[in-house]
Coordinates of N, CA, C and O in Angstrom, one line a residue:
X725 N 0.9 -1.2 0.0 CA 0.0 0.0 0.0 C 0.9 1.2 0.0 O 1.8 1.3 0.8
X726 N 0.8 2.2 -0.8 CA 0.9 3.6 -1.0 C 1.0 4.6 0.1 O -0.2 4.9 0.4
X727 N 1.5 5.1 0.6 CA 1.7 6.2 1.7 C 0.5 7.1 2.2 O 0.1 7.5 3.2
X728 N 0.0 7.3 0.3 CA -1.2 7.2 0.6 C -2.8 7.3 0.7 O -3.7 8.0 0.9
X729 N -2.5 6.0 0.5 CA -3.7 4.9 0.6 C -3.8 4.6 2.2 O -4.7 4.4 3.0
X730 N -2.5 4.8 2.4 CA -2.1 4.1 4.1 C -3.1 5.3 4.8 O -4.1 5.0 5.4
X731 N -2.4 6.8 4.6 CA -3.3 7.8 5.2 C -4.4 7.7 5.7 O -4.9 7.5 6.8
X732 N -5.0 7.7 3.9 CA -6.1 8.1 4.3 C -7.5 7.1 4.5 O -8.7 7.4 4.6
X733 N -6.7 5.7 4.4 CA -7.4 4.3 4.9 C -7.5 4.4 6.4 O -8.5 3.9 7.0
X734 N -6.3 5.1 7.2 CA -6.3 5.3 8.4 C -7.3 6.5 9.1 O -8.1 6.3 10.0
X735 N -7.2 7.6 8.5 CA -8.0 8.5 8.6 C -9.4 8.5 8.8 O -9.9 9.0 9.8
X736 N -10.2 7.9 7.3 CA -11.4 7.3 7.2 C -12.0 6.5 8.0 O -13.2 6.8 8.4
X737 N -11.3 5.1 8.3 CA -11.1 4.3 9.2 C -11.8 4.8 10.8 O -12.7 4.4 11.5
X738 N -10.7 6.2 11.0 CA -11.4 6.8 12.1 C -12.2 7.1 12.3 O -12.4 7.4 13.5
X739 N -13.3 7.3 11.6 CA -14.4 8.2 11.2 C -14.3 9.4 10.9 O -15.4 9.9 10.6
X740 N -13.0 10.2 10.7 CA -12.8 11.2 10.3 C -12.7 11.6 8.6 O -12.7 10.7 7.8
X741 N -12.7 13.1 8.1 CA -13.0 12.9 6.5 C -11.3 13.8 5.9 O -11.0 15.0 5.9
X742 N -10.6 12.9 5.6 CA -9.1 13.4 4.7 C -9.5 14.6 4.2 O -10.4 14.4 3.4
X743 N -9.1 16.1 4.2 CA -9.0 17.1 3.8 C -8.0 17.0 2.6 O -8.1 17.2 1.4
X744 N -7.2 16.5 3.4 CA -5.6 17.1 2.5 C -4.3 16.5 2.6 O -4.8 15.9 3.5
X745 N -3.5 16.1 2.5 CA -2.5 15.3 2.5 C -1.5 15.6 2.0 O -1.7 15.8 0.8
X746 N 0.3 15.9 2.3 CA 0.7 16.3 1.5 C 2.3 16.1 2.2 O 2.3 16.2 3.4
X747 N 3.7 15.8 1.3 CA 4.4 15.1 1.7 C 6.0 16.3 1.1 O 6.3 16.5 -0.1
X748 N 6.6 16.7 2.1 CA 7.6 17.8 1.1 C 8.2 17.1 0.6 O 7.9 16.1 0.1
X749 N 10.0 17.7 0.7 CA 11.4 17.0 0.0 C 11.8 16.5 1.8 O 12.2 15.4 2.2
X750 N 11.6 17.5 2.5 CA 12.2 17.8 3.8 C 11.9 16.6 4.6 O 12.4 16.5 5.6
X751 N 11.0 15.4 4.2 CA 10.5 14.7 4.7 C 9.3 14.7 5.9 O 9.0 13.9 6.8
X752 N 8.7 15.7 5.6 CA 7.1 16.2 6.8 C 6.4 16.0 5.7 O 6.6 16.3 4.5
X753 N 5.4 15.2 6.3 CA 4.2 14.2 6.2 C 3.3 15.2 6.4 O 3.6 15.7 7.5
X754 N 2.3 15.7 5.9 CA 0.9 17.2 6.5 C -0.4 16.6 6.2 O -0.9 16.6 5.1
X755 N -1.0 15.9 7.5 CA -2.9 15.7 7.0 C -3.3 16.7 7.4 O -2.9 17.6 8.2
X756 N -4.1 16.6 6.8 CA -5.7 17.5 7.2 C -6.5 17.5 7.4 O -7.0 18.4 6.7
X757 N -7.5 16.9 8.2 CA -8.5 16.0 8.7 C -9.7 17.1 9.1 O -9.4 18.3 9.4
X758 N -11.0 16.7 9.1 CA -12.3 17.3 9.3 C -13.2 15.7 10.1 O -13.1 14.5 10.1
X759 N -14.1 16.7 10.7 CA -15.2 15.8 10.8 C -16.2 15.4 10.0 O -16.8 16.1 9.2
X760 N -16.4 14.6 10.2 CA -17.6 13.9 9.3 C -18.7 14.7 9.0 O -19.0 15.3 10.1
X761 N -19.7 15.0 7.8 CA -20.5 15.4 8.2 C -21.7 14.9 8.7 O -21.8 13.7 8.4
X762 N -22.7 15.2 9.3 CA -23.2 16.3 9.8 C -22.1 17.0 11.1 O -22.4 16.5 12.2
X763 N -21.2 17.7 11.1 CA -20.7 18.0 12.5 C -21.4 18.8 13.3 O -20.9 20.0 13.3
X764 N -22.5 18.7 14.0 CA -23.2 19.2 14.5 C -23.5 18.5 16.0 O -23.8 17.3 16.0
X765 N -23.3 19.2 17.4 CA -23.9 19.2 18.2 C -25.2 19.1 18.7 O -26.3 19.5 18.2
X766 N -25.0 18.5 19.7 CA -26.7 18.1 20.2 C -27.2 19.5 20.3 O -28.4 19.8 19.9
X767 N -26.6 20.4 20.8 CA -27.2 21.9 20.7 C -27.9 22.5 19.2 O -28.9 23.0 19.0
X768 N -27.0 22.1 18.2 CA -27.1 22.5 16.6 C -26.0 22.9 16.3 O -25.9 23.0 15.0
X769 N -25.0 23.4 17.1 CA -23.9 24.3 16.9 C -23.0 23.0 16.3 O -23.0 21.7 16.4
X770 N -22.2 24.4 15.5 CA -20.8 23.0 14.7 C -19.7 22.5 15.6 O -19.4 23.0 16.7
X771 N -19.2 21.4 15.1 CA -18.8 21.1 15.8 C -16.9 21.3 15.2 O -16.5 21.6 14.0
X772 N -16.2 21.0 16.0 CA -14.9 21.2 15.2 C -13.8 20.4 15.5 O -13.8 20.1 16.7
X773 N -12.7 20.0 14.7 CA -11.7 19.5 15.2 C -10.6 19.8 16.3 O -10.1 20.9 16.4
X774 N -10.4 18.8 17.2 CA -10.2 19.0 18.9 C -8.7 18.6 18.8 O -8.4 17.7 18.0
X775 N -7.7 19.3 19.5 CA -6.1 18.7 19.8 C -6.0 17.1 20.0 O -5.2 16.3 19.6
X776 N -7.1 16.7 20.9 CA -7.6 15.4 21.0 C -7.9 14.9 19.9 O -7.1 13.9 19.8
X777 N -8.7 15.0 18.8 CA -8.8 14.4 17.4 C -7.5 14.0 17.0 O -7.1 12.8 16.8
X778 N -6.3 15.4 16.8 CA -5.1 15.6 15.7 C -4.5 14.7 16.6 O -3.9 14.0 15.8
X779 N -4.1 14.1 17.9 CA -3.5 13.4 18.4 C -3.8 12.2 18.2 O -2.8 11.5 18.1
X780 N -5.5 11.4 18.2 CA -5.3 10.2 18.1 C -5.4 9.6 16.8 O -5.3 8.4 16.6
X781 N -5.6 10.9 15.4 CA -5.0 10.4 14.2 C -3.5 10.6 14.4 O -3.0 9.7 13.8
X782 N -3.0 11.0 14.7 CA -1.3 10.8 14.6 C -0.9 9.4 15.1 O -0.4 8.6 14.4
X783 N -1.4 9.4 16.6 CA -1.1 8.4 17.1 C -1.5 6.8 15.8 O -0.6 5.9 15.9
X784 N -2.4 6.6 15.0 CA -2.4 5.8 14.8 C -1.8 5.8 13.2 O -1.1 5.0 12.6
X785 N -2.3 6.7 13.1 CA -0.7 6.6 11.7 C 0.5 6.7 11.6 O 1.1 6.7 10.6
X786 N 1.1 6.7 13.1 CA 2.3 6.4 13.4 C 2.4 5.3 13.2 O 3.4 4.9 12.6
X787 N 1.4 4.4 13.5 CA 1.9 2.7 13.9 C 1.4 2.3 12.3 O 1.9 1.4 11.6
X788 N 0.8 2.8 12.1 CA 0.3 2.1 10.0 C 1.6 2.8 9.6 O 2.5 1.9 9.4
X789 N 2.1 4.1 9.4 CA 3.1 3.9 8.6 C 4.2 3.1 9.1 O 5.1 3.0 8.2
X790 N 4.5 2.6 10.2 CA 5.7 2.0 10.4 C 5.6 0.8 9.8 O 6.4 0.6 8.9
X791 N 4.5 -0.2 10.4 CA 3.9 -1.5 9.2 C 3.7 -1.6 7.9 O 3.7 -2.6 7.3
X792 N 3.4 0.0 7.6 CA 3.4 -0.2 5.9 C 5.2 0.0 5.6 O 5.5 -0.6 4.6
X793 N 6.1 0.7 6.1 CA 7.4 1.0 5.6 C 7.1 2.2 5.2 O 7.8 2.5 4.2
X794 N 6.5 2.9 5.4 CA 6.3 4.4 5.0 C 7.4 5.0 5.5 O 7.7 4.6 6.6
X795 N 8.3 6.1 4.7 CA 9.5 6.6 5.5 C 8.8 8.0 5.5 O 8.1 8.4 4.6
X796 N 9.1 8.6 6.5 CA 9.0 10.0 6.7 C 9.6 10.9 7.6 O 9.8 10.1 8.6
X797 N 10.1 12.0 8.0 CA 10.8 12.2 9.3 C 10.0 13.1 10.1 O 10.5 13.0 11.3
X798 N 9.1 13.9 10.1 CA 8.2 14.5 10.7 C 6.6 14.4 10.2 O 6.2 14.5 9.0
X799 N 5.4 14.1 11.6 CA 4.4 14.4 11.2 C 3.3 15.0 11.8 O 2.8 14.9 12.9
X800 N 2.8 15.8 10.8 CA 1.8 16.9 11.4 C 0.6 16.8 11.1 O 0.2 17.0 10.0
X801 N -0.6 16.4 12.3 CA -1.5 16.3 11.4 C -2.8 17.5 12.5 O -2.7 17.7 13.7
X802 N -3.7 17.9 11.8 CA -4.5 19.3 11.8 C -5.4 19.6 11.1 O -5.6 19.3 9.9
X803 N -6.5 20.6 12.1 CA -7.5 20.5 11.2 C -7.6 21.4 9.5 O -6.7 22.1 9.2
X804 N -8.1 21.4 9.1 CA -8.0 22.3 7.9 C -8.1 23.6 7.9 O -7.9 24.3 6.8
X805 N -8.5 24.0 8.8 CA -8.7 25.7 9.6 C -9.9 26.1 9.3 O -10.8 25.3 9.3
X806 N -10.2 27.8 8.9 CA -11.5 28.5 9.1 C -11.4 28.4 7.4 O -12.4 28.6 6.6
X807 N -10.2 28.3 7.0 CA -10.6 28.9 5.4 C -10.6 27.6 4.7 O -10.0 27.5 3.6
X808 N -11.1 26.5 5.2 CA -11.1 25.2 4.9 C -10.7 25.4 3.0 O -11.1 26.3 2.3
X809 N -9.8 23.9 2.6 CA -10.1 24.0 1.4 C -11.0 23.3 0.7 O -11.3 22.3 1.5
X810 N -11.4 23.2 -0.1 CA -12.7 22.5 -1.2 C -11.9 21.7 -1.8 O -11.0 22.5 -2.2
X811 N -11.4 20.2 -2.2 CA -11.2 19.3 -3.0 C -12.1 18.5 -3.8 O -12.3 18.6 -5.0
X812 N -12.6 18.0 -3.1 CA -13.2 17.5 -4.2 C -15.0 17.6 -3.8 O -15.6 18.3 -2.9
X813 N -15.8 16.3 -4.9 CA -17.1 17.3 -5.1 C -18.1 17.2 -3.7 O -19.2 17.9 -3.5
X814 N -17.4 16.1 -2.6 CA -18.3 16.0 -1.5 C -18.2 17.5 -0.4 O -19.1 17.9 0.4
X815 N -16.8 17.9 -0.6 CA -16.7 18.6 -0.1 C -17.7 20.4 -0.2 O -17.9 21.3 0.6
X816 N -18.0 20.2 -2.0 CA -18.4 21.2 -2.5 C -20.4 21.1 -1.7 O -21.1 21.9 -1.0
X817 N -20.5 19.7 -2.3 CA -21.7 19.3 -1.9 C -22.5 19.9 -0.3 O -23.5 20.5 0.1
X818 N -21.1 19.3 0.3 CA -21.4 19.6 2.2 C -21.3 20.9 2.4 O -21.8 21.3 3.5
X819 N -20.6 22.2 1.4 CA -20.6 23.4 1.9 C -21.8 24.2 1.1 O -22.1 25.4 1.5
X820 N -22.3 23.6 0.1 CA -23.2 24.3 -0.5 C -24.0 25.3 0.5 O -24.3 25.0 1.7
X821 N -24.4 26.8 -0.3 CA -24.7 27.4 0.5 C -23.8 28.6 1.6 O -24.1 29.6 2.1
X822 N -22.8 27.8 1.6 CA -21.9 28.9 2.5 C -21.1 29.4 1.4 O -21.0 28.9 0.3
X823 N -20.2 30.8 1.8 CA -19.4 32.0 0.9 C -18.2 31.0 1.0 O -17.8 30.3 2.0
X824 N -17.7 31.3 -0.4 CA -16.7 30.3 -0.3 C -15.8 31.6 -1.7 O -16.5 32.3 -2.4
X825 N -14.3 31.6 -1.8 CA -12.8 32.1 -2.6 C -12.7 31.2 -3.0 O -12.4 30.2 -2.4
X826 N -13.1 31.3 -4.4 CA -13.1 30.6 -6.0 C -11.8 30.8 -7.0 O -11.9 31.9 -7.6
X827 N -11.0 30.2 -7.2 CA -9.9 30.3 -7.9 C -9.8 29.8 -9.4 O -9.2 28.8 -9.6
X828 N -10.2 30.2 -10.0 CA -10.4 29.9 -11.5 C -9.1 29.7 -12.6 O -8.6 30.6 -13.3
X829 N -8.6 28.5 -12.6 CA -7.4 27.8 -13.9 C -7.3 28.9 -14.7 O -6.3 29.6 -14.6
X830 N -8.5 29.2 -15.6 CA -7.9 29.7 -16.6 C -9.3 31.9 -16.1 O -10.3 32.0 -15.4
X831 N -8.6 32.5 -16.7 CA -9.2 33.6 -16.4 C -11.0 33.8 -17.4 O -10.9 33.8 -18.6
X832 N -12.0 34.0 -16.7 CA -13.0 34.1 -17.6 C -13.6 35.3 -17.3 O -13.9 35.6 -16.1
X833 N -13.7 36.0 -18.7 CA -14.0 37.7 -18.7 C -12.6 38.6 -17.9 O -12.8 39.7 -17.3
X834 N -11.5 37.9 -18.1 CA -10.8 39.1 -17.6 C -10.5 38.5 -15.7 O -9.6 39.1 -15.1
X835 N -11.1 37.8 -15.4 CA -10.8 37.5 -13.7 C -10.9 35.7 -13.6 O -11.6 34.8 -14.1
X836 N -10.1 35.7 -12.7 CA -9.7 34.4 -11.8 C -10.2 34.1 -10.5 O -10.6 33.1 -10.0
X837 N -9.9 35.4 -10.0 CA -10.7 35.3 -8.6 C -12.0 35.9 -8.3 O -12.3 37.0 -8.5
X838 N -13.2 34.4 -7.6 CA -14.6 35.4 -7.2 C -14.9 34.7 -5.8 O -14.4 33.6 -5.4
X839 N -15.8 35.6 -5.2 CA -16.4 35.4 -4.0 C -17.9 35.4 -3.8 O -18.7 36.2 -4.3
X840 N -18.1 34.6 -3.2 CA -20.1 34.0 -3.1 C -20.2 33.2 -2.6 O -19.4 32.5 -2.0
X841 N -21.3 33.0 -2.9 CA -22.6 32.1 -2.1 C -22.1 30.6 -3.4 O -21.9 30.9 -4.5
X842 N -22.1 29.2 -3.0 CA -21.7 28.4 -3.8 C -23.3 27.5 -3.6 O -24.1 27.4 -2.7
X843 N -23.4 26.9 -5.1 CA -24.7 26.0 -4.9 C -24.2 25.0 -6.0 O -23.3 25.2 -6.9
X844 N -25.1 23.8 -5.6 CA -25.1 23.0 -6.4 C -25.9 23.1 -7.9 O -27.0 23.4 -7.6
X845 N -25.7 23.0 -9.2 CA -26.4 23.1 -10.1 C -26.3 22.2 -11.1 O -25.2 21.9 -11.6
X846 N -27.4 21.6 -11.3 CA -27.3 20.5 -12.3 C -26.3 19.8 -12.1 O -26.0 19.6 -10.9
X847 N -25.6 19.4 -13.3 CA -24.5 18.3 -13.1 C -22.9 19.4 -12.3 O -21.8 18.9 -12.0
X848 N -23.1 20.5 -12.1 CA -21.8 21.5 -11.8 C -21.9 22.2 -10.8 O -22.1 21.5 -9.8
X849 N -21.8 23.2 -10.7 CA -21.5 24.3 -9.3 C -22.0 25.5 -9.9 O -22.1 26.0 -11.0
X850 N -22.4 26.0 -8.8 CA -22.7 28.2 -9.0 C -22.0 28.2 -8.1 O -21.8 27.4 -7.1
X851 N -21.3 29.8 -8.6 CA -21.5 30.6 -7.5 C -21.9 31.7 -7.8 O -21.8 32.2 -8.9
X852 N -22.4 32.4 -6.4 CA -23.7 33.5 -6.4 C -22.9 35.0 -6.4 O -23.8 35.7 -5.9
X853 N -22.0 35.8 -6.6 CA -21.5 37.1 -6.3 C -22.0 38.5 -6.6 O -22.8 38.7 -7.6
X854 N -21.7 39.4 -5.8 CA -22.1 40.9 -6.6 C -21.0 41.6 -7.2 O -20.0 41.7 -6.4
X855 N -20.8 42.1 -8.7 CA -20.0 42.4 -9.1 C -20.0 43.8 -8.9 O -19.5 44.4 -9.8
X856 N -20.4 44.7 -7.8 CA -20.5 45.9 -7.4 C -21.7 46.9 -8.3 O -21.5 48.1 -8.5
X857 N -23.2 46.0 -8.7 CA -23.5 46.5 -9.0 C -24.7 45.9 -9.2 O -25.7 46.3 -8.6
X858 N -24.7 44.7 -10.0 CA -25.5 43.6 -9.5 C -25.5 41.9 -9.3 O -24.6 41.5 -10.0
X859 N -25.9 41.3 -8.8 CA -25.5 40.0 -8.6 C -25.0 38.9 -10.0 O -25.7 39.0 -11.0
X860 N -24.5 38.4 -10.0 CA -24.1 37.4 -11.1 C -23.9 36.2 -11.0 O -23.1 35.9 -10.0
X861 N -24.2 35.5 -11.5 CA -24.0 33.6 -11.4 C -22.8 33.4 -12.3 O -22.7 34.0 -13.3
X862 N -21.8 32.3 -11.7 CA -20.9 31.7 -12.7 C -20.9 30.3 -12.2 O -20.8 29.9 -11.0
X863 N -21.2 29.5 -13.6 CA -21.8 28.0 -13.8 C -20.2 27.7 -13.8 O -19.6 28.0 -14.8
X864 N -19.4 27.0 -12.6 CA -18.5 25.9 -13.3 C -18.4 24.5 -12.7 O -19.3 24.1 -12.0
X865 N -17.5 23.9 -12.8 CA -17.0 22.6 -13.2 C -15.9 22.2 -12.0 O -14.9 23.0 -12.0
X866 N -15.9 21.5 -11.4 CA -13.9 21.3 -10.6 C -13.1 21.1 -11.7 O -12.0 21.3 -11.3
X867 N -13.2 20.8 -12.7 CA -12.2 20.9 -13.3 C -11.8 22.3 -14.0 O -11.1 22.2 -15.0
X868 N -12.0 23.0 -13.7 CA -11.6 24.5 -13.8 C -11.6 25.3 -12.4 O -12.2 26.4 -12.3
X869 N -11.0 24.8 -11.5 CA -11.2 25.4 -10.0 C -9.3 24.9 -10.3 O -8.8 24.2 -11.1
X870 N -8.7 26.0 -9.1 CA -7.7 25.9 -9.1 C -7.4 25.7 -7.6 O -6.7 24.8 -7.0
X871 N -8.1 26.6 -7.2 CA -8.1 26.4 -5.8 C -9.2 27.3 -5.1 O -9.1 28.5 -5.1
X872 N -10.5 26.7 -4.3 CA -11.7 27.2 -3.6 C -11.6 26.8 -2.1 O -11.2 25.7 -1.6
X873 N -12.1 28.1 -1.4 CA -11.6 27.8 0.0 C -13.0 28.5 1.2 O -13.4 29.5 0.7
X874 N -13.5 28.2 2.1 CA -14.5 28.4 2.6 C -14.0 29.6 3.4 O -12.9 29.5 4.0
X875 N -15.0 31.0 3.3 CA -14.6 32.5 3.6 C -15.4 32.3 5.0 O -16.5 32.0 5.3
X876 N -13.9 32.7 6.1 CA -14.0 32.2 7.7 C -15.4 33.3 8.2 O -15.6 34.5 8.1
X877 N -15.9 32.5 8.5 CA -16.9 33.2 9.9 C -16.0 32.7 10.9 O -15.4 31.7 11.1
X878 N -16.2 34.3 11.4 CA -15.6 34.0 13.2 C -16.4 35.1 14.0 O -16.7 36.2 13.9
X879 N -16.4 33.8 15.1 CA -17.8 33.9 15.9 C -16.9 34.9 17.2 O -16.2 34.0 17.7
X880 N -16.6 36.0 17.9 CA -16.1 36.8 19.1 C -17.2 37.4 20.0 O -17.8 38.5 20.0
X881 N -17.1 36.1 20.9 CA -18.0 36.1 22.0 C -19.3 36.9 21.8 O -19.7 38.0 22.1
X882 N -19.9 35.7 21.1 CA -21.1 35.4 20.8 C -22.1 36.5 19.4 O -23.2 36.5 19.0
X883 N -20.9 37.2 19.2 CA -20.9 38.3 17.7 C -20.7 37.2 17.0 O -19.8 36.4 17.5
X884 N -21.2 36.9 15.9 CA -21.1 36.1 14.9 C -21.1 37.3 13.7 O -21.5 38.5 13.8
X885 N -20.4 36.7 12.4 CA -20.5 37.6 11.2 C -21.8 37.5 10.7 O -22.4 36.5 11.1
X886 N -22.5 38.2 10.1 CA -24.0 38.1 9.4 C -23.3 37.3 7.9 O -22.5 37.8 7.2
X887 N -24.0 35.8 7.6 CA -23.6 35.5 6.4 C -24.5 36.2 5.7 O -25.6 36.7 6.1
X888 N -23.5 36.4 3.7 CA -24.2 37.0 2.6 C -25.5 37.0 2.3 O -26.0 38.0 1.8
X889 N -26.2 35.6 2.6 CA -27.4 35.3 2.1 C -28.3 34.8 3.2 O -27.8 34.5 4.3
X890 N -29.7 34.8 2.8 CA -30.7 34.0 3.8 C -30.1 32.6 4.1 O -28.9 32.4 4.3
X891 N -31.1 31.3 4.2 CA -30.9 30.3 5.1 C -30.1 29.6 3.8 O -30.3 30.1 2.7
X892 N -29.4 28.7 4.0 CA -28.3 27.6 3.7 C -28.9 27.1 2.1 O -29.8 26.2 1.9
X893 N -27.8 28.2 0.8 CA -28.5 27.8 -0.3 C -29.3 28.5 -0.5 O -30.2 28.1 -1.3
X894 N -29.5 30.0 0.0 CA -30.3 30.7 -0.5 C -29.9 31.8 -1.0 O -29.1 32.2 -0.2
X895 N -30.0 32.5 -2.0 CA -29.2 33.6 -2.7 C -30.3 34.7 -2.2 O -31.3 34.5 -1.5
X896 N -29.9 35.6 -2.6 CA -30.7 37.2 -2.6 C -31.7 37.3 -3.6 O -31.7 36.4 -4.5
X897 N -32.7 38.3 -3.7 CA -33.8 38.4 -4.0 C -33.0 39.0 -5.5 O -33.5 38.3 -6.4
X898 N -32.4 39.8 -6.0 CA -31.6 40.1 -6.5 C -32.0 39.6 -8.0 O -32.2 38.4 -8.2
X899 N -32.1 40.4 -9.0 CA -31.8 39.6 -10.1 C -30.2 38.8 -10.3 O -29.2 39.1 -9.7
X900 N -30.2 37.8 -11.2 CA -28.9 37.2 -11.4 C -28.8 37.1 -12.7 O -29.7 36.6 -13.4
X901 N -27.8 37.4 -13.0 CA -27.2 37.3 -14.7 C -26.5 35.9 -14.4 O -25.9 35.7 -13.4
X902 N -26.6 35.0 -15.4 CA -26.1 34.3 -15.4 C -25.1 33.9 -16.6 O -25.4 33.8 -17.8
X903 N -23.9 33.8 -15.9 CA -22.2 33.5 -17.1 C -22.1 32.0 -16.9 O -22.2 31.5 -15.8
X904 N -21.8 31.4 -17.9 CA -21.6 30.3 -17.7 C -20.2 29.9 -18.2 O -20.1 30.1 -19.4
X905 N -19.3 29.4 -17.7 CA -18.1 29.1 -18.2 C -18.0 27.5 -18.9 O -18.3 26.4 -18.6
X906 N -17.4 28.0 -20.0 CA -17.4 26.6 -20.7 C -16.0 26.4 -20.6 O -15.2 27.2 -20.9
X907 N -15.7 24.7 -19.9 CA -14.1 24.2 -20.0 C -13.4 23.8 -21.5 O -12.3 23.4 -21.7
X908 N -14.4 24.1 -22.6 CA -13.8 24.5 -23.7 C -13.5 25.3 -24.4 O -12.9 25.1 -25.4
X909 N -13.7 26.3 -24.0 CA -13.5 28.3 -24.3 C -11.9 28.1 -24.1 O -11.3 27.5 -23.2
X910 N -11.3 28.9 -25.4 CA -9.7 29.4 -25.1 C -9.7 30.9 -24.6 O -9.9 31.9 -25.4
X911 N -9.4 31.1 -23.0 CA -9.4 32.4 -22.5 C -7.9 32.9 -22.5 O -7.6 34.0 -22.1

């Protein structure tokens, strides 16, 4: 087995969900581990990755990679933070609805970078933004994401940020233009 396969067999295994994984020259080993979803509290509140979690995945991928022969010389493992990143489509799935930093491969109309409200659409993705004047939809694909990352709410004693939109997946009343990006277009 693969270093990793080893991971994130170990990871999963836990009940935990592999963020990220990633292995330098320097020999540090970096997971990135989340909760499962629903992470939600018996209260409703979210729930989040504990020093206690990052320890007893360490702890046990210490002992799988020794059995597997995995060589490595340092390892770090942690949650994925406030600006979580988006890999792949479960992850897009589970955030639908929240503001999420959209990084676009190739530039369409002139920009690479947008910010919004993300939904699921048909077989692809929206996202919901105001281009300073009025709202706009852009239809894409993961395979033209470069890199998307979830825009931190942080809660300071008991101030929470007001999110962009109504309830989970709902955009603004707003008209919406809709751009659709084609992964065939030479931009």
């Amino acid at each position: 087995m693969n270093w990793q396969a080893a991971v994130e067999t170990t990871v999963t295994g836990l009940g935990y969900d592999m963020v990220d994984c990633e292995r330098t020259p320097g020999g540090l080993l970096r997971v990135y581990i989340d909760l499962m979803p629903p992470a939600l509290g018996a209260d409703g509140e979210a729930l989040y990755i504990t020093v206690e979690d990052c320890e007893r995945v360490t702890r046990q991928l210490q002992y799988v990679l020794e059995v597997e022969g995995c060589a490595y010389e340092r390892l770090e493992v942690s949650s994925p933070g406030l600006d979580r990143p988006l890999k792949k489509a479960a992850d897009y799935l589970r955030f639908a609805g929240s503001e999420i930093e959209l990084t676009l491969k190739l530039a369409f109309q002139g920009k690479k970078k947008y910010r919004g409200l993300l939904s699921a659409e048909g077989e692809g993705w929206r996202l919901v933004f105001n281009d300073g004047k009025v709202d706009q939809a852009l239809d894409f694909s993961l395979d033209e994401v470069r890199d998307a990352r979830l825009v931190p709410v942080i809660d300071f004693k008991g101030r929470r940020a007001k999110p962009a939109a109504g309830p989970k997946g709902a955009a603004n009343n707003a008209e919406v233009a809709d751009n659709k990006v084609d992964g065939g277009l030479d931009q």
